[in-house]
């Protein structure tokens, strides 16, 4: 991610295209002001020094990229999950009563996963630390012929 909000990215690109000539003129004017201030010889030395630094920075960036390629500790962005199954619309079930009516929370993974996660997250001093959350979902069961549940007021 470039850090630029996508909404403004195109607007900024367009502005730069429109102002490109103005920006180039401004840069050239600044270069000339520096040349006048420090003289031709020092100005040429400064340009050479800047080019050397540019090359050194490019090399350093390439080295860091190469180092990171094999680094498994570095977090990688996770792709968004593509759901393979979804329930859309109405589902008919049998053998439910009014007691079964209400909201249900869906947790993904097995109970063994929960135990392992809990053990891994507890600190050495016995105090628990913040647990990473698993994806969750919810659904509501409404039973035909039963009074609808009232919303809870806090």
mmCIF file of C-alpha atoms in Angstrom:
data_model
loop_
_atom_site.group_PDB
_atom_site.id
_atom_site.type_symbol
_atom_site.label_atom_id
_atom_site.label_comp_id
_atom_site.label_asym_id
_atom_site.label_seq_id
_atom_site.Cartn_x
_atom_site.Cartn_y
_atom_site.Cartn_z
ATOM 1 C CA UNK A 1 0.000 0.000 0.000
ATOM 2 C CA UNK A 2 1.366 3.380 -0.950
ATOM 3 C CA UNK A 3 -0.194 5.081 2.019
ATOM 4 C CA UNK A 4 -2.208 7.396 -0.193
ATOM 5 C CA UNK A 5 -5.930 7.080 0.223
ATOM 6 C CA UNK A 6 -7.280 5.562 -3.005
ATOM 7 C CA UNK A 7 -9.980 8.219 -3.123
ATOM 8 C CA UNK A 8 -7.372 10.960 -3.446
ATOM 9 C CA UNK A 9 -4.734 8.974 -5.354
ATOM 10 C CA UNK A 10 -6.239 9.605 -8.769
ATOM 11 C CA UNK A 11 -6.885 13.248 -7.933
ATOM 12 C CA UNK A 12 -3.240 13.721 -6.908
ATOM 13 C CA UNK A 13 -1.981 11.955 -10.044
ATOM 14 C CA UNK A 14 -4.143 14.227 -12.204
ATOM 15 C CA UNK A 15 -2.891 17.346 -10.388
ATOM 16 C CA UNK A 16 0.715 16.263 -10.925
ATOM 17 C CA UNK A 17 0.071 15.705 -14.640
ATOM 18 C CA UNK A 18 -1.438 19.190 -14.930
ATOM 19 C CA UNK A 19 1.331 20.869 -12.915
ATOM 20 C CA UNK A 20 4.262 18.825 -14.247
ATOM 21 C CA UNK A 21 5.646 21.741 -16.238
ATOM 22 C CA UNK A 22 5.239 24.118 -13.283
ATOM 23 C CA UNK A 23 6.939 21.659 -10.924
ATOM 24 C CA UNK A 24 9.852 21.125 -13.316
ATOM 25 C CA UNK A 25 10.249 24.907 -13.676
ATOM 26 C CA UNK A 26 10.217 25.315 -9.887
ATOM 27 C CA UNK A 27 12.853 22.576 -9.454
ATOM 28 C CA UNK A 28 15.063 24.149 -12.128
ATOM 29 C CA UNK A 29 14.727 27.563 -10.480
ATOM 30 C CA UNK A 30 15.766 26.074 -7.124
ATOM 31 C CA UNK A 31 18.755 24.335 -8.729
ATOM 32 C CA UNK A 32 19.860 27.622 -10.303
ATOM 33 C CA UNK A 33 19.485 29.461 -6.993
ATOM 34 C CA UNK A 34 21.686 26.840 -5.309
ATOM 35 C CA UNK A 35 24.243 27.017 -8.146
ATOM 36 C CA UNK A 36 24.428 30.822 -7.796
ATOM 37 C CA UNK A 37 24.814 30.555 -4.037
ATOM 38 C CA UNK A 38 27.585 27.899 -3.918
ATOM 39 C CA UNK A 39 29.218 28.273 -7.328
ATOM 40 C CA UNK A 40 29.538 25.975 -10.345
ATOM 41 C CA UNK A 41 32.311 23.747 -9.020
ATOM 42 C CA UNK A 42 30.618 22.987 -5.674
ATOM 43 C CA UNK A 43 27.276 22.590 -7.427
ATOM 44 C CA UNK A 44 28.721 19.894 -9.742
ATOM 45 C CA UNK A 45 30.305 18.172 -6.734
ATOM 46 C CA UNK A 46 26.942 18.285 -4.959
ATOM 47 C CA UNK A 47 25.179 16.721 -7.977
ATOM 48 C CA UNK A 48 27.766 13.896 -8.093
ATOM 49 C CA UNK A 49 27.391 13.300 -4.349
ATOM 50 C CA UNK A 50 23.591 13.140 -4.698
ATOM 51 C CA UNK A 51 23.861 10.612 -7.550
ATOM 52 C CA UNK A 52 26.209 8.439 -5.456
ATOM 53 C CA UNK A 53 23.737 8.541 -2.565
ATOM 54 C CA UNK A 54 20.836 7.681 -4.887
ATOM 55 C CA UNK A 55 22.725 4.614 -6.116
ATOM 56 C CA UNK A 56 23.695 3.611 -2.560
ATOM 57 C CA UNK A 57 20.075 3.922 -1.428
ATOM 58 C CA UNK A 58 18.825 1.861 -4.405
ATOM 59 C CA UNK A 59 21.393 -0.870 -3.622
ATOM 60 C CA UNK A 60 20.431 -0.846 0.063
ATOM 61 C CA UNK A 61 16.720 -1.179 -0.811
ATOM 62 C CA UNK A 62 17.453 -4.117 -3.139
ATOM 63 C CA UNK A 63 19.548 -5.828 -0.426
ATOM 64 C CA UNK A 64 16.733 -5.412 2.110
ATOM 65 C CA UNK A 65 14.180 -6.793 -0.353
ATOM 66 C CA UNK A 66 16.390 -9.836 -0.984
ATOM 67 C CA UNK A 67 16.863 -10.387 2.781
ATOM 68 C CA UNK A 68 13.111 -10.209 3.395
ATOM 69 C CA UNK A 69 12.188 -12.753 0.729
ATOM 70 C CA UNK A 70 13.297 -15.679 2.895
ATOM 71 C CA UNK A 71 12.274 -14.200 6.242
ATOM 72 C CA UNK A 72 9.326 -16.228 7.519
ATOM 73 C CA UNK A 73 9.003 -14.106 10.691
ATOM 74 C CA UNK A 74 7.876 -11.100 8.707
ATOM 75 C CA UNK A 75 4.081 -10.961 8.618
ATOM 76 C CA UNK A 76 2.639 -11.239 5.166
ATOM 77 C CA UNK A 77 -0.681 -9.717 4.177
ATOM 78 C CA UNK A 78 -3.440 -12.294 4.294
ATOM 79 C CA UNK A 79 -5.762 -12.522 1.327
ATOM 80 C CA UNK A 80 -9.429 -12.007 2.025
ATOM 81 C CA UNK A 81 -11.220 -15.295 2.524
ATOM 82 C CA UNK A 82 -13.422 -16.468 -0.293
ATOM 83 C CA UNK A 83 -16.396 -18.188 1.226
ATOM 84 C CA UNK A 84 -17.184 -21.575 -0.254
ATOM 85 C CA UNK A 85 -20.485 -22.025 1.565
ATOM 86 C CA UNK A 86 -23.204 -19.638 2.619
ATOM 87 C CA UNK A 87 -26.785 -19.904 3.736
ATOM 88 C CA UNK A 88 -28.907 -17.272 2.121
ATOM 89 C CA UNK A 89 -32.626 -17.036 2.682
ATOM 90 C CA UNK A 90 -34.706 -19.390 4.779
ATOM 91 C CA UNK A 91 -33.700 -22.738 6.222
ATOM 92 C CA UNK A 92 -36.233 -25.270 7.458
ATOM 93 C CA UNK A 93 -35.363 -27.473 10.425
ATOM 94 C CA UNK A 94 -37.424 -29.953 12.388
ATOM 95 C CA UNK A 95 -37.497 -30.836 16.044
ATOM 96 C CA UNK A 96 -37.138 -27.314 17.430
ATOM 97 C CA UNK A 97 -39.184 -25.694 20.150
ATOM 98 C CA UNK A 98 -39.763 -22.144 21.345
ATOM 99 C CA UNK A 99 -36.826 -22.654 23.732
ATOM 100 C CA UNK A 100 -34.518 -23.051 20.716
ATOM 101 C CA UNK A 101 -35.565 -19.700 19.290
ATOM 102 C CA UNK A 102 -32.996 -16.902 19.538
ATOM 103 C CA UNK A 103 -29.587 -15.703 18.366
ATOM 104 C CA UNK A 104 -26.681 -18.107 17.969
ATOM 105 C CA UNK A 105 -22.980 -17.377 17.700
ATOM 106 C CA UNK A 106 -20.916 -19.357 15.209
ATOM 107 C CA UNK A 107 -17.301 -20.148 16.116
ATOM 108 C CA UNK A 108 -14.961 -21.637 13.558
ATOM 109 C CA UNK A 109 -12.437 -24.343 14.367
ATOM 110 C CA UNK A 110 -12.504 -27.256 16.803
ATOM 111 C CA UNK A 111 -12.500 -27.221 20.605
ATOM 112 C CA UNK A 112 -8.929 -28.560 20.454
ATOM 113 C CA UNK A 113 -7.929 -25.405 18.569
ATOM 114 C CA UNK A 114 -9.431 -23.318 21.391
ATOM 115 C CA UNK A 115 -7.438 -25.242 24.043
ATOM 116 C CA UNK A 116 -4.177 -24.896 22.104
ATOM 117 C CA UNK A 117 -4.808 -21.194 21.535
ATOM 118 C CA UNK A 118 -5.565 -20.610 25.219
ATOM 119 C CA UNK A 119 -2.386 -22.426 26.315
ATOM 120 C CA UNK A 120 -0.250 -20.511 23.807
ATOM 121 C CA UNK A 121 -1.595 -17.138 24.892
ATOM 122 C CA UNK A 122 -1.258 -17.504 28.674
ATOM 123 C CA UNK A 123 1.849 -15.800 29.990
ATOM 124 C CA UNK A 124 4.532 -17.529 32.069
ATOM 125 C CA UNK A 125 3.316 -15.724 35.160
ATOM 126 C CA UNK A 126 -0.127 -17.299 34.731
ATOM 127 C CA UNK A 127 -1.807 -14.091 33.671
ATOM 128 C CA UNK A 128 -3.698 -14.339 30.446
ATOM 129 C CA UNK A 129 -2.902 -12.014 27.618
ATOM 130 C CA UNK A 130 -5.246 -10.736 24.922
ATOM 131 C CA UNK A 131 -6.376 -13.591 22.739
ATOM 132 C CA UNK A 132 -6.345 -13.264 18.982
ATOM 133 C CA UNK A 133 -9.892 -13.471 17.726
ATOM 134 C CA UNK A 134 -11.124 -16.063 15.280
ATOM 135 C CA UNK A 135 -13.656 -15.118 12.661
ATOM 136 C CA UNK A 136 -17.175 -15.292 13.991
ATOM 137 C CA UNK A 137 -20.657 -15.226 12.625
ATOM 138 C CA UNK A 138 -24.175 -15.231 13.958
ATOM 139 C CA UNK A 139 -27.629 -16.332 12.963
ATOM 140 C CA UNK A 140 -31.127 -16.168 14.384
ATOM 141 C CA UNK A 141 -33.579 -19.040 14.703
ATOM 142 C CA UNK A 142 -37.227 -18.038 14.576
ATOM 143 C CA UNK A 143 -39.730 -20.786 15.300
ATOM 144 C CA UNK A 144 -43.099 -20.614 13.575
ATOM 145 C CA UNK A 145 -45.932 -20.219 16.107
ATOM 146 C CA UNK A 146 -43.635 -18.854 18.856
ATOM 147 C CA UNK A 147 -43.542 -15.284 20.122
ATOM 148 C CA UNK A 148 -40.615 -13.402 18.558
ATOM 149 C CA UNK A 149 -37.811 -12.559 20.979
ATOM 150 C CA UNK A 150 -37.764 -9.028 22.357
ATOM 151 C CA UNK A 151 -34.618 -6.975 21.715
ATOM 152 C CA UNK A 152 -32.451 -6.698 24.807
ATOM 153 C CA UNK A 153 -32.147 -3.182 26.223
ATOM 154 C CA UNK A 154 -28.896 -2.274 27.969
#
